[in-house]
Short mmCIF file of C-alpha atoms in Angstrom, two decimals:
data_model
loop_
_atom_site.label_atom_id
_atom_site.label_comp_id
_atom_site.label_asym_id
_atom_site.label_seq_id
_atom_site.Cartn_x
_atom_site.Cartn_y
_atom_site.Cartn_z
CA UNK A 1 0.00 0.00 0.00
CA UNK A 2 1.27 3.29 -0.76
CA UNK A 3 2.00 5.92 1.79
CA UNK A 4 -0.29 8.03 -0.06
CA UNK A 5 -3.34 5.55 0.34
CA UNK A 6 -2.60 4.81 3.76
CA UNK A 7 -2.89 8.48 5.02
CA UNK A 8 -5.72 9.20 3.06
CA UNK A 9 -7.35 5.53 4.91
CA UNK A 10 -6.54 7.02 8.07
CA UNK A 11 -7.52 10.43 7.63
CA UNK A 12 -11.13 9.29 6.19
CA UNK A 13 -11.52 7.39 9.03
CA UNK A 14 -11.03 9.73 11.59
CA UNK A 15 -13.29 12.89 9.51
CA UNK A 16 -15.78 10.37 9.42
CA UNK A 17 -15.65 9.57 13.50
CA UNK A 18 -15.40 13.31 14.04
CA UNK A 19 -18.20 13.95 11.48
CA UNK A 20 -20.28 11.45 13.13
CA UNK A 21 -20.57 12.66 16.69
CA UNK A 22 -20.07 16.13 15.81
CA UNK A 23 -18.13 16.92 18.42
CA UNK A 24 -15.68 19.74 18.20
CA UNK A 25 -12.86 19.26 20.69
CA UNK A 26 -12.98 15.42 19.18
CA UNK A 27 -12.36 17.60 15.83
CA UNK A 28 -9.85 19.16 17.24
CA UNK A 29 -7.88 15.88 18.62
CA UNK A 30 -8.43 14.49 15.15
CA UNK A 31 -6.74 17.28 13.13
CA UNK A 32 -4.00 17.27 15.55
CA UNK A 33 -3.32 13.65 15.18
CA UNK A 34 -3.58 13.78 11.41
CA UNK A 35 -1.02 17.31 11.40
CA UNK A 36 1.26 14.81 13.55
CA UNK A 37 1.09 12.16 11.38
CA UNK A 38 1.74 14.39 8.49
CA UNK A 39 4.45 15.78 9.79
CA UNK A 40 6.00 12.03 10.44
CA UNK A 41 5.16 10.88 6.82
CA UNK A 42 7.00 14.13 5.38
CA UNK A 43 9.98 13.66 7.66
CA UNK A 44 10.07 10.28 6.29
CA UNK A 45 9.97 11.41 2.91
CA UNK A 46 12.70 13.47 3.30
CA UNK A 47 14.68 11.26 4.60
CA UNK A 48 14.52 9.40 1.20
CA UNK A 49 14.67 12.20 -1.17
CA UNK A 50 11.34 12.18 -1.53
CA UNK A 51 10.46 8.68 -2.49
CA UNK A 52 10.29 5.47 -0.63
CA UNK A 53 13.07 2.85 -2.78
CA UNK A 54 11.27 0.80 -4.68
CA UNK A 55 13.38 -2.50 -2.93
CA UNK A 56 11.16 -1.78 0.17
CA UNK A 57 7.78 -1.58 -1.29
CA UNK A 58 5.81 -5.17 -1.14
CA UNK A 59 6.07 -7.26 -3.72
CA UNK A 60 8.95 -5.73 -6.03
CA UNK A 61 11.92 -8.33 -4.79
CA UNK A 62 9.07 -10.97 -5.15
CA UNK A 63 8.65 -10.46 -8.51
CA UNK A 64 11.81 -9.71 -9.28
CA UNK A 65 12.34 -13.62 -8.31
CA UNK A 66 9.68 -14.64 -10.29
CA UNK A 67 11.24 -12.97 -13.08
CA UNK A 68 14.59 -14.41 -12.53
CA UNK A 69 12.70 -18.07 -12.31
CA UNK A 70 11.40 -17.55 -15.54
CA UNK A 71 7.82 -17.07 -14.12
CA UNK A 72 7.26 -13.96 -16.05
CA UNK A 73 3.27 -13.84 -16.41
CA UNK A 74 3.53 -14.20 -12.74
CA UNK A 75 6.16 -11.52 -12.43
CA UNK A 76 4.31 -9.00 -14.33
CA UNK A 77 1.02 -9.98 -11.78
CA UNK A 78 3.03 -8.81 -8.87
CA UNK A 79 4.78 -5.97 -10.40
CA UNK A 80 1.51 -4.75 -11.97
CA UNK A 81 0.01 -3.94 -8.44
CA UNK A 82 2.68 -1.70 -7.58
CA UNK A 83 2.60 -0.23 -10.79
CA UNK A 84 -1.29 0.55 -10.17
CA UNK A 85 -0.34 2.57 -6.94
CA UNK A 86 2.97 4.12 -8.58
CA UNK A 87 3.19 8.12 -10.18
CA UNK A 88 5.41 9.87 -12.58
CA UNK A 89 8.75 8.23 -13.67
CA UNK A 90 8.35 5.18 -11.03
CA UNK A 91 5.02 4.23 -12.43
CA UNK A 92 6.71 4.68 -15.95
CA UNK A 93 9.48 2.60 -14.58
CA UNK A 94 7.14 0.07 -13.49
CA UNK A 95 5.30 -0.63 -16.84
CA UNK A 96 8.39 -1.11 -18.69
CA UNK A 97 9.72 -3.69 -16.52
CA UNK A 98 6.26 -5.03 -16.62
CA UNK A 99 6.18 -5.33 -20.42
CA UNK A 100 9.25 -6.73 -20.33
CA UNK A 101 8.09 -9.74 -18.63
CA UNK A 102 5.47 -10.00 -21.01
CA UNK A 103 7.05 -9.81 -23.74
CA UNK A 104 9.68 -12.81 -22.29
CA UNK A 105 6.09 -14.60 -21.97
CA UNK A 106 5.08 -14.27 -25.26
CA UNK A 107 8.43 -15.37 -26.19
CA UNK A 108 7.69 -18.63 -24.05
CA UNK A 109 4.66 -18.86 -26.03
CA UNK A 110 6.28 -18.61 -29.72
CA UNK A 111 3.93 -15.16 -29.96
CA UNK A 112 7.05 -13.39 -31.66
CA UNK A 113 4.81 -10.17 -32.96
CA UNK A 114 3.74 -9.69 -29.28
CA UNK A 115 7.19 -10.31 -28.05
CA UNK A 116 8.67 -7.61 -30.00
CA UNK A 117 5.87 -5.35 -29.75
CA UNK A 118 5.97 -5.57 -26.10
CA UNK A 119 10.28 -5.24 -26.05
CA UNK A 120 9.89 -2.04 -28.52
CA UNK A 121 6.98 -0.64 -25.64
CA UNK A 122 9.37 -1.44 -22.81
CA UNK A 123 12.25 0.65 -23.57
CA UNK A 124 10.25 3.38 -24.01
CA UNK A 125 8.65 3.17 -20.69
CA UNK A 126 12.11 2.36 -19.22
CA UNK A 127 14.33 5.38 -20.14
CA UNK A 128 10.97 7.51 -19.14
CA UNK A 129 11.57 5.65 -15.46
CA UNK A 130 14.76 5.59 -14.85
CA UNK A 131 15.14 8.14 -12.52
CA UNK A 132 13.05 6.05 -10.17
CA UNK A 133 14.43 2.57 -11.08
CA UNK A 134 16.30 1.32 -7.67
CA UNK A 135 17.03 -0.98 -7.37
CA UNK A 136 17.49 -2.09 -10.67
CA UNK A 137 20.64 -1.27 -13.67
CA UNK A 138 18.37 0.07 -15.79
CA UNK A 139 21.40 0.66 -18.41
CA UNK A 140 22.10 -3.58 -17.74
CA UNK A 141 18.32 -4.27 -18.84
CA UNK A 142 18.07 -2.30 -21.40
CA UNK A 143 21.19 -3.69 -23.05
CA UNK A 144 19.38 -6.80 -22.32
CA UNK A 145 16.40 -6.48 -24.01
CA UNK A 146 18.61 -4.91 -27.00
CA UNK A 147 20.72 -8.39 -27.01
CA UNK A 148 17.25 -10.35 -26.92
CA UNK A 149 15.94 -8.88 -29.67
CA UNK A 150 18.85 -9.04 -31.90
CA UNK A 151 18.96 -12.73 -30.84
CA UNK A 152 15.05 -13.08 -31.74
CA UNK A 153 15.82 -11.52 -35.21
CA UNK A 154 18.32 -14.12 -35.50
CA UNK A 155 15.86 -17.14 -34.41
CA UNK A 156 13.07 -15.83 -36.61
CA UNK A 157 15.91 -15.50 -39.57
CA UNK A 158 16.91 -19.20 -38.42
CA UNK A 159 20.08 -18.32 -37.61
CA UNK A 160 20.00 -19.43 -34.04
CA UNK A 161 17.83 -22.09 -31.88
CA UNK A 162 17.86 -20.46 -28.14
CA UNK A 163 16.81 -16.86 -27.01
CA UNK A 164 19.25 -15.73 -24.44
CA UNK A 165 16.58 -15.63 -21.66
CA UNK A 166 18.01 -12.76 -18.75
CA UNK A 167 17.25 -12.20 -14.88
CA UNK A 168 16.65 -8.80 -13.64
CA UNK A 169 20.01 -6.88 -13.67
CA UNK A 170 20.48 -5.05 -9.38
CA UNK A 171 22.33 -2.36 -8.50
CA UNK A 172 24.98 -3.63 -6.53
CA UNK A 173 24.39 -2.52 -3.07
CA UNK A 174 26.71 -0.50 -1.45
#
């Protein structure tokens, strides 16, 4: 859940208390609790640069697993609810590695027009992210995905048998 959902969950809840039994030193209490809470969410923030890395938000190692397993539908499941909470370049981030997946799907599936559809997609939506791409190279994957589609040029041209399937490249942590 996004930091941004949760605060609006708690915030809702608490209007709607105060709201409910009208009651304006309860008002008051609320507010105060919800400036407080503010103020610790924007502390937070700062102490991040502004954004929570994406290595801590639920789910992204998970799929990033799953990805590395060759489970890539079920990569792109996980990823995609992250992606459906993410804004600006780490949402944009998000859909590219998420097409990526799917396109390493469809190659799993012999759907080469998807596949390269999907690969073509994905580097858009990755140098749009990038910014907002930790924990992952996205300079590694992207030469990746370049590399995998020369290779599926060569398949379709029968020039090779085996695509050079990749795991997600990390940042090495410091």
């Amino acid at each position: 859940m996004s930091f941004g959902r949760l605060f609006w969950g708690i915030f809702r809840d608490k209007l709607a208390i105060a709201i409910a039994v009208e009651s304006a030193a309860l008002c008051r209490v609320i507010v105060h609790g919800i400036v407080e809470l503010a103020g610790t969410l924007n502390a937070f923030l700062k102490s991040t640069d502004g954004r929570v890395p994406m290595a801590v938000e639920e789910g992204f190692d998970r799929g990033c697993e799953l990805f590395d397993a060759g489970e890539y539908f079920e990569a792109h499941e996980v990823w995609e609810d992250l992606w459906a909470e993410a804004m600006g370049a780490r949402h944009a981030f998000l859909q590219g590695l998420i097409q990526t997946a799917v396109a390493l799907h469809h190659a799993g599936n012999q759907n080469w027009k998807g596949t390269r559809s999907l690969l073509a997609s994905s580097l858009k939506y990755l140098e749009k992210g990038a910014k907002d791409s930790d924990p992952v190279d996205v300079a590694a994957l992207t030469d990746k995905i370049l590399d995998f589609e020369i290779a599926l040029q060569k398949k379709l041209a029968g020039e090779v048998e085996e695509l050079p399937f990749f795991k997600v490249p990390l940042l090495q942590r410091r």
